[in-house]
XYZ file of C-alpha atoms in Angstrom:
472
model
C 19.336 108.957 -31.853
C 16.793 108.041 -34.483
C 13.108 107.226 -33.833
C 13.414 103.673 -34.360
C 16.397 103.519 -31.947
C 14.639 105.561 -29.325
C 11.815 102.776 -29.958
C 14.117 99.717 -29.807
C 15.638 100.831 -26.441
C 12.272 101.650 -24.974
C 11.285 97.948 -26.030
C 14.521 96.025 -25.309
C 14.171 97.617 -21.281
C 10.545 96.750 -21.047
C 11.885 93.168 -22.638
C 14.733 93.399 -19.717
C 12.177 94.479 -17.029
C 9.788 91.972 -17.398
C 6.944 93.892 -18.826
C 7.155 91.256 -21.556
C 7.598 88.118 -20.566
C 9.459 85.307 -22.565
C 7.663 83.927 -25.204
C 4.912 86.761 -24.894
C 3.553 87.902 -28.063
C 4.274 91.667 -28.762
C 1.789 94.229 -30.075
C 1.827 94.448 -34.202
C 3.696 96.972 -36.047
C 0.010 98.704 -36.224
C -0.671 98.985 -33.092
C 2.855 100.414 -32.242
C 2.664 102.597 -34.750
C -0.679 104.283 -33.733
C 0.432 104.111 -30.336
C 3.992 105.936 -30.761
C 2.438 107.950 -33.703
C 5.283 107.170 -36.265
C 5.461 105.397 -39.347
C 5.084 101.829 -39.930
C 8.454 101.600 -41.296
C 9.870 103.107 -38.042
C 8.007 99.959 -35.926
C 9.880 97.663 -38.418
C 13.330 98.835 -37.766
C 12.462 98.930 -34.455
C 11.673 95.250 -34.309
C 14.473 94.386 -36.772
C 16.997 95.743 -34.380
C 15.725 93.643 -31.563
C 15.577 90.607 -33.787
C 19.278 91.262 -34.629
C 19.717 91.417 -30.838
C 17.796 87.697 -30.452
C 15.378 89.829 -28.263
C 12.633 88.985 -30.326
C 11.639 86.131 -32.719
C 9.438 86.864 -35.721
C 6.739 84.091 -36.494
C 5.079 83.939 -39.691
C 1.721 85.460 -39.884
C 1.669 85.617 -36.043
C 3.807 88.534 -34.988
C 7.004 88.955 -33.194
C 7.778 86.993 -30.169
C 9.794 87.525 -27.050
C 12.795 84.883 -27.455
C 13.390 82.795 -24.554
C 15.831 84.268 -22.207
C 19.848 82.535 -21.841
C 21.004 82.856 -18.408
C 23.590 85.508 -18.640
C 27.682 84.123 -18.194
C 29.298 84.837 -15.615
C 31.292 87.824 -15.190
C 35.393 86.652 -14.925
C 36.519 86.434 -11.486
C 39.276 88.741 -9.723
C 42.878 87.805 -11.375
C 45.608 85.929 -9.905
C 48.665 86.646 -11.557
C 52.440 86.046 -10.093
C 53.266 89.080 -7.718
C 56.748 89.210 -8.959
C 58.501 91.777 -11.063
C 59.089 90.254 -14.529
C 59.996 90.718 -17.991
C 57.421 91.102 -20.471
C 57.510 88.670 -23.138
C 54.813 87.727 -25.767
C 56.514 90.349 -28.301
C 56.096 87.702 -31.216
C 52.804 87.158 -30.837
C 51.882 90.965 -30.410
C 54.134 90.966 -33.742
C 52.036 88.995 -35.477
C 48.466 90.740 -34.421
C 50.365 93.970 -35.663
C 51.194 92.139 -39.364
C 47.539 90.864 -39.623
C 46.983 94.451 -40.568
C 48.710 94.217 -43.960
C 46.053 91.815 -44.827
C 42.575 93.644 -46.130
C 41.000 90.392 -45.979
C 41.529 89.786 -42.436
C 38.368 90.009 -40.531
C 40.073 91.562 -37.351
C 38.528 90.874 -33.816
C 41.757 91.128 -32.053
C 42.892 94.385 -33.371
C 41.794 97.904 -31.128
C 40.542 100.452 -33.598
C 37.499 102.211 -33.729
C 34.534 102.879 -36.854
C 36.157 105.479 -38.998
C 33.285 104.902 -41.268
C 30.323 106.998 -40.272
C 29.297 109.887 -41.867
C 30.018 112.070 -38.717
C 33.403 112.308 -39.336
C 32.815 114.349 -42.445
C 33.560 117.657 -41.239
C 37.056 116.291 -40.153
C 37.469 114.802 -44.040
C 36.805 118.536 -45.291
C 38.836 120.120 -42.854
C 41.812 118.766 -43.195
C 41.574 118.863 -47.583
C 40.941 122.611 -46.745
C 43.591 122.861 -44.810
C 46.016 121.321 -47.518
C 44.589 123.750 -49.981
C 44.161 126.955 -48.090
C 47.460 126.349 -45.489
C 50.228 124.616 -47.377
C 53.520 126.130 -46.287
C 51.898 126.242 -42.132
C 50.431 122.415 -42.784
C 54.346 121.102 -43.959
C 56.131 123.363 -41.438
C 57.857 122.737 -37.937
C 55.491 122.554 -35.398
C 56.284 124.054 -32.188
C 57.294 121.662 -29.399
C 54.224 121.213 -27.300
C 51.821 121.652 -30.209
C 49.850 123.629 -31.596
C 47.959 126.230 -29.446
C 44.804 126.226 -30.683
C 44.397 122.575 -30.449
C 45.897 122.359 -26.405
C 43.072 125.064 -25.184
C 40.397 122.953 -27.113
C 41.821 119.819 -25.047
C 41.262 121.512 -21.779
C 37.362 122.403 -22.633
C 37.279 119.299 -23.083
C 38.760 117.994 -20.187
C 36.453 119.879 -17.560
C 34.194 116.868 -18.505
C 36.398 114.578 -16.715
C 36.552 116.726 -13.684
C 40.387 118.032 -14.253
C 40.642 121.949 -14.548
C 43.573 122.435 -16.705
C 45.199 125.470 -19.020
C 46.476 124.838 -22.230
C 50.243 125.375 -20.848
C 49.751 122.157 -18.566
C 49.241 120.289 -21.923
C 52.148 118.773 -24.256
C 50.655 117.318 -27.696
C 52.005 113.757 -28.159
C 51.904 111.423 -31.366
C 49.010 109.157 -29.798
C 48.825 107.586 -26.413
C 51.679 105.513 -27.333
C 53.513 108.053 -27.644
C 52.571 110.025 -24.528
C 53.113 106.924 -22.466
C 56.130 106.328 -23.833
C 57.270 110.202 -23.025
C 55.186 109.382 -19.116
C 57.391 106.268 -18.413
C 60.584 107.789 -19.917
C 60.537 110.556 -17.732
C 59.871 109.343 -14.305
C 61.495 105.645 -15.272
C 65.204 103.992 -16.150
C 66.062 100.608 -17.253
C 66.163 97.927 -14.169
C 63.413 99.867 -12.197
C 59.528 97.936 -11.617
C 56.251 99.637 -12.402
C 52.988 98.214 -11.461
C 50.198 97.154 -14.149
C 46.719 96.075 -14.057
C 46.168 92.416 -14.763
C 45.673 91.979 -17.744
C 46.903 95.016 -19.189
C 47.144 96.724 -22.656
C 50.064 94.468 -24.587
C 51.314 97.949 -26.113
C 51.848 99.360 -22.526
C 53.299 95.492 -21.730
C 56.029 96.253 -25.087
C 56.684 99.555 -24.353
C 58.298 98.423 -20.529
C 60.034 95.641 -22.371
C 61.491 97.994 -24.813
C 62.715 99.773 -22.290
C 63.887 97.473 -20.086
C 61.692 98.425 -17.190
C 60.236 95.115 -15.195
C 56.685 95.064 -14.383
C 54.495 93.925 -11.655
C 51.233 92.585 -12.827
C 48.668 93.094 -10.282
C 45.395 91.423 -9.286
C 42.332 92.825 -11.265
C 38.884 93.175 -10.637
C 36.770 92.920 -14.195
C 33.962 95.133 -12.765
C 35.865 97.403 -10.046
C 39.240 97.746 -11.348
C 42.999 96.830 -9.518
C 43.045 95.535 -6.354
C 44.194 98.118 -3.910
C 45.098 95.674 -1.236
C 47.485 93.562 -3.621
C 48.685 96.942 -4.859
C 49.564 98.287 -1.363
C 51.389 94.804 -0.524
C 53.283 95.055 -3.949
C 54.216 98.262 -2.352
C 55.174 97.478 0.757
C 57.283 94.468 -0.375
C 59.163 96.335 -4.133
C 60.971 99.486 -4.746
C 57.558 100.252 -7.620
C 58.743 103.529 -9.374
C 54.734 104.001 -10.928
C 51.427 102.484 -11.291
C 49.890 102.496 -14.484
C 46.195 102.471 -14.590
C 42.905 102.486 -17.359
C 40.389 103.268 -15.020
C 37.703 104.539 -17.132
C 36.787 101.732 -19.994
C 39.512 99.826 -19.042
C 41.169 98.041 -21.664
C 40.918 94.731 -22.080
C 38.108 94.517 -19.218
C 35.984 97.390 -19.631
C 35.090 98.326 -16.209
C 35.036 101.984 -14.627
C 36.958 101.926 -10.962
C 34.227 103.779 -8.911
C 35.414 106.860 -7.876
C 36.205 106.166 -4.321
C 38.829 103.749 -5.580
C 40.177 105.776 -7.322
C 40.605 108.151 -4.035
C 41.720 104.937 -2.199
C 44.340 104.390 -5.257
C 45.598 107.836 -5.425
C 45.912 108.301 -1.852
C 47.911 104.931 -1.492
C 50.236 106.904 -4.033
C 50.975 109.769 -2.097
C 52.124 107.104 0.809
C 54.075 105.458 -0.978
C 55.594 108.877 -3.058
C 55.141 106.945 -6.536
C 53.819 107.943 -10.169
C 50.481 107.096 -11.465
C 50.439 106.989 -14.994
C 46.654 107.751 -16.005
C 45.740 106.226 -19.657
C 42.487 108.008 -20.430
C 42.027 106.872 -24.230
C 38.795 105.083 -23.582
C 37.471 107.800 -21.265
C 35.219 109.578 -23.724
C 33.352 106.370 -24.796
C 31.729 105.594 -21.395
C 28.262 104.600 -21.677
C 26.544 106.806 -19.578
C 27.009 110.941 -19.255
C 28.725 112.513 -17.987
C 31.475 110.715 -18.306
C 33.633 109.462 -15.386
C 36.126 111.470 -14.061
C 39.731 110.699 -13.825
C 42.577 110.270 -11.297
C 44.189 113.017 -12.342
C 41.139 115.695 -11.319
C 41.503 113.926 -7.988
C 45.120 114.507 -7.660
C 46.927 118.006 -5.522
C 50.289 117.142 -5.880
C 50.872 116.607 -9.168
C 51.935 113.170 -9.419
C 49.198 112.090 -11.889
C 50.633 111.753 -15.429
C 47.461 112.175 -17.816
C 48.083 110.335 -21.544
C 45.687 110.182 -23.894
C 44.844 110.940 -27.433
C 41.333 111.161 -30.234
C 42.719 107.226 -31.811
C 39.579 106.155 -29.914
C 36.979 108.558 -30.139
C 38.142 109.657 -33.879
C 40.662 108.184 -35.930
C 43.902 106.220 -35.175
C 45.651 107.281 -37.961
C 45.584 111.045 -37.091
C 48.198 110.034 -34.414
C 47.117 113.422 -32.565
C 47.398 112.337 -28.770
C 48.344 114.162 -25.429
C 50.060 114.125 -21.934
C 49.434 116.839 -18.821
C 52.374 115.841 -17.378
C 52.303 117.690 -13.993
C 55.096 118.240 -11.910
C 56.717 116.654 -14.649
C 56.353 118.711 -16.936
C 60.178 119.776 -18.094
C 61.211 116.169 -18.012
C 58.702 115.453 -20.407
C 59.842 118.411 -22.290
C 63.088 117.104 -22.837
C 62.146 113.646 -23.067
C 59.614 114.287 -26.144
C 62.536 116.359 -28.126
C 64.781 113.200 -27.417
C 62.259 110.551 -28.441
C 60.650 112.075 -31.437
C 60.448 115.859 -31.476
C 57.474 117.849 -33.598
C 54.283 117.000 -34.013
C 52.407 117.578 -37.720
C 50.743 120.807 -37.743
C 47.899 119.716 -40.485
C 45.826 117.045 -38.295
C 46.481 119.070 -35.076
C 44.390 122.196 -36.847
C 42.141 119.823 -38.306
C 41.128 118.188 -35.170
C 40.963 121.842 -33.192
C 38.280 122.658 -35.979
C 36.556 119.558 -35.346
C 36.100 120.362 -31.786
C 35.562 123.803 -32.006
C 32.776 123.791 -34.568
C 30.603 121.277 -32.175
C 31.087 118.194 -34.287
C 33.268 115.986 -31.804
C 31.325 115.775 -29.286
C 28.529 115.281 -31.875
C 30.559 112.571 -33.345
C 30.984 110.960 -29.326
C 27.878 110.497 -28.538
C 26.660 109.060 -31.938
C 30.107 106.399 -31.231
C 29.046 105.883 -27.664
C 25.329 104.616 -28.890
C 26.671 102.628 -32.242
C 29.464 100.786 -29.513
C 26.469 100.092 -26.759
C 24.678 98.378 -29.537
C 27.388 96.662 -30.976
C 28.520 95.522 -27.520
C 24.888 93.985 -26.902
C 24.810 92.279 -30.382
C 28.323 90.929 -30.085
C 27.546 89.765 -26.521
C 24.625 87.802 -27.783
C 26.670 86.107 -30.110
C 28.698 85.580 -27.974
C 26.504 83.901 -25.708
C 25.037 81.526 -28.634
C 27.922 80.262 -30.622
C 30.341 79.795 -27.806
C 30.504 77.271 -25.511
C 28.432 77.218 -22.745
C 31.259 77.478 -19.487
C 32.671 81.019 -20.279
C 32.889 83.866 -18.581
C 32.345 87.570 -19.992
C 33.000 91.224 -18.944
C 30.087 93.738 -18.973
C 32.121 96.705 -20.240
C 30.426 100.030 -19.038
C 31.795 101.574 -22.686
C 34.135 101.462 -25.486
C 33.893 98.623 -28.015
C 36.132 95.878 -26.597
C 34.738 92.484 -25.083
C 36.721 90.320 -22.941
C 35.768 86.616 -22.807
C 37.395 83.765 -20.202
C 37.215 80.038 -21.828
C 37.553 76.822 -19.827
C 41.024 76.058 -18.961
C 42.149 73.554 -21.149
C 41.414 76.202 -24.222
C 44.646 77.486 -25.646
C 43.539 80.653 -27.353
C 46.976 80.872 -28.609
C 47.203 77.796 -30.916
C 43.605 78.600 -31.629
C 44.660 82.098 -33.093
C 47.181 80.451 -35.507
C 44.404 78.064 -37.107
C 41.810 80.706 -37.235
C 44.767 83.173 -39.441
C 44.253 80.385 -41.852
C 40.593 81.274 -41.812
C 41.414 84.941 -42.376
C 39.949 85.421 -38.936
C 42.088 86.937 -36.495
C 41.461 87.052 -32.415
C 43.561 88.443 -29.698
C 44.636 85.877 -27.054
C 44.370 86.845 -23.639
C 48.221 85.995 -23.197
C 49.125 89.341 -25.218
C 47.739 91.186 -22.103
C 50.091 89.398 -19.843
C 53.999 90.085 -18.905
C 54.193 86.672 -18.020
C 51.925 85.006 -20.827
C 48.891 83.894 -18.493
C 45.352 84.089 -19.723
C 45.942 81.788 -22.318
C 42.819 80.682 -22.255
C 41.040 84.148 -22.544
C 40.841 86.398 -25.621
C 39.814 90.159 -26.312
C 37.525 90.672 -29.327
C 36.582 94.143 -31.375
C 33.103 94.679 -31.162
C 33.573 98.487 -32.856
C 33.565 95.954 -36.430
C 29.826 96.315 -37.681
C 27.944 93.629 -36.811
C 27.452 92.869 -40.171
C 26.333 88.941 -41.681
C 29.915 88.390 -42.630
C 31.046 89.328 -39.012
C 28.746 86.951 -37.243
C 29.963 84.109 -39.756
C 33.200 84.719 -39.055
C 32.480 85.098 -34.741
C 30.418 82.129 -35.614
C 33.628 79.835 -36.855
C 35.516 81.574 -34.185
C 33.284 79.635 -31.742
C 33.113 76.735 -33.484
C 37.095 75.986 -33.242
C 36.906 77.200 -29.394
C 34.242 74.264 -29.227
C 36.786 71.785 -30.996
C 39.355 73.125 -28.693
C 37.273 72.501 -25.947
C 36.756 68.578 -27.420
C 40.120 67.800 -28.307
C 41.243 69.246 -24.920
């Protein structure tokens, strides 16, 4: 972290705290910077970051100023979705979120990928054109079928952090965490049975059940504590449920981190009830605070925790370099990843093994984690000024996505279409549903720098939820 970012935290929580109190004049950039004992420069991009977070108002030839403080929104309340096996539908719409990428002038909120622009991922960028150069024939051969070894012992270093003690021949290497969840549900799943889902839930996860015919359960949802256990144990009680599949760290699209002794309470009410939990760690990494949470599967004895996850998140999405530890599962998943798609490509495996090896992922991490924290609290105050006032909004504990809940009578969905006009795209809420509830809810990318063109665009993106709103 920089000095002026060290110096804008230190001010924003003594803003938070109270120590300055709304509309309280602030010391000069002088007096900070004799103070601190850094440059005046350093005081002004300080204050310049807290102006760009409306924590402070600059007056002219007075000073800076703290800004009167909004009452926060509300966080969303617990879900109520139908506790019926259904199946998924909104495949169109997720079809047209997935187009939206053709177009470079899209400004994309609704889409999930991560900053693949900052200079940390440099190292990566050389690798891999040294590896094309040095490694030809290796780079464009077979790979072997659970990837390349190098790359599945740097994998479980790195999951120690989460609390699971693995060896690299526990680990398969997957194309993404589509593709390991795809290979997870395969493997313990066929067409016609039901597997239970957090509600709202990932629409890729949602497509990948319809695609193969599997009917899913979408259970009640917590935005700060994760799936309820109770509804979950009644769903259980009441449906043959083959698995459970869970985000519990950064949960996408809510953003919360299931305290650990729900995830006991889960993982024990699996063992009851002899099902699958199928653990999707992607967001894991990009917690806010360190260490990061641990997962289900460190909890788990038996080995009925499937681990999927992949570095789309933390790194890039198009090195499609993911991963499953699949367990007592493991020679289904075998099989099932030779019938689904085979090999692997040896080139961004080796690059990525490099990139870990030589210290600069988890470099890379925890310059993401503080660039997304930001980005979440700018976003959030945006948020909070251009949209209307009766809205709910999640307080993600990491990652970069931001889950809002309009008034009723909002129909994010016909709001989407008349926004594509605007080359502004938004993810309804009803892409997270089997059923096509939350229709009046929507998921926005906050890992898009919050650049003046982005806050124009959030700003008309608030403006038609306000007509919306009117027209009713």
């Amino acid at each position: 972290m920089t000095r002026y970012q060290h110096l804008a935290n230190l001010l924003a929580e003594r803003i938070q705290q109270g120590l300055y109190r709304s509309g309280e004049r602030l010391p000069s950039v002088r007096a900070l910077s004799q103070e601190h004992g850094v440059s005046i420069s350093t005081i002004q991009q300080a204050y310049q970051i807290l102006e760009n977070l409306q924590l402070i108002t600059p007056q002219p030839r007075s000073g800076y100023f703290v800004s009167p403080r909004k009452a926060q929104p509300p966080v969303p309340a617990m879900t109520r979705p139908v506790q019926r096996p259904v199946d998924v539908t909104q495949w169109d719409e997720v079809m047209m979120l997935l187009d939206a990428r053709a177009d470079k002038e899209m400004i994309s909120f609704g889409g999930g990928s991560p900053d693949i622009n900052q200079p940390s991922l440099k190292p990566l960028w050389r690798e891999m054109s040294r590896i094309a150069q040095h490694n030809p024939g290796e780079m464009l051969s077979y790979d072997v079928l659970d990837g390349r070894l190098e790359l599945r012992e740097q994998i479980a270093r790195l999951m120690l952090d989460g609390g699971s003690t693995v060896s690299a021949s526990d680990i398969v290497i997957t194309n993404g965490c589509h593709g390991a969840l795809s290979i997870a549900l395969l493997s313990v799943c066929k067409p016609g049975d039901i597997v239970a889902v957090e509600s709202p839930s990932f629409h890729g996860t949602m497509q990948m059940l319809r695609g193969f015919d599997i009917k899913a359960i979408e259970i009640p949802t917590d935005s700060e504590t994760g799936i309820s256990i109770e509804a979950l144990e009644l769903a259980l009680e009441q449906w043959p449920i083959k698995a459970v599949i869970l985000v519990p760290n950064c949960n996408n699209p809510l953003g919360f981190i299931m305290p650990e002794a729900r995830k006991k309470q889960v993982l024990a009410l699996a063992q009851r009830h002899d099902i699958v939990i199928v653990e999707d760690d992607i967001y894991g990494e990009l917690a806010a605070e360190y260490p990061r949470p641990r997962t289900i599967h460190s909890m788990d004895i038996d080995g009925r925790v499937i681990l999927c996850s992949s570095f789309t998140k933390t790194v890039a999405p198009g090195l499609r370099v993911g991963w499953i530890v699949p367990g007592r599962y493991y020679d289904r998943v075998m099989h099932m990843k030779y019938a689904a798609g085979g090999f692997n490509v040896p080139g961004t495996q080796m690059a990525v093994a490099a990139f870990i090896r030589d210290g600069h992922y988890h470099r890379h991490v925890r310059r993401m984690r503080q660039i997304y924290q930001q980005n979440m609290e700018t976003y959030t105050c945006w948020v909070r000024q251009y949209f209307p006032a009766e809205i709910c909004v999640t307080r993600p504990q990491g990652s970069f996505l931001l889950w809002i809940e309009l008034p009723e009578k909002v129909d994010m969905v016909c709001v989407s279409k008349q926004l594509c006009r605007l080359k502004i795209q938004a993810a309804a809420g009803s892409l997270f549903s089997a059923s096509g509830k939350y229709r009046n809810c929507l998921r926005i990318n906050v890992a898009l720098p919050p650049t003046e063109k982005n806050r124009e665009a959030l700003k008309k993106l608030g403006e038609a939820i306000v007509i919306a709103m009117e027209e009713g």
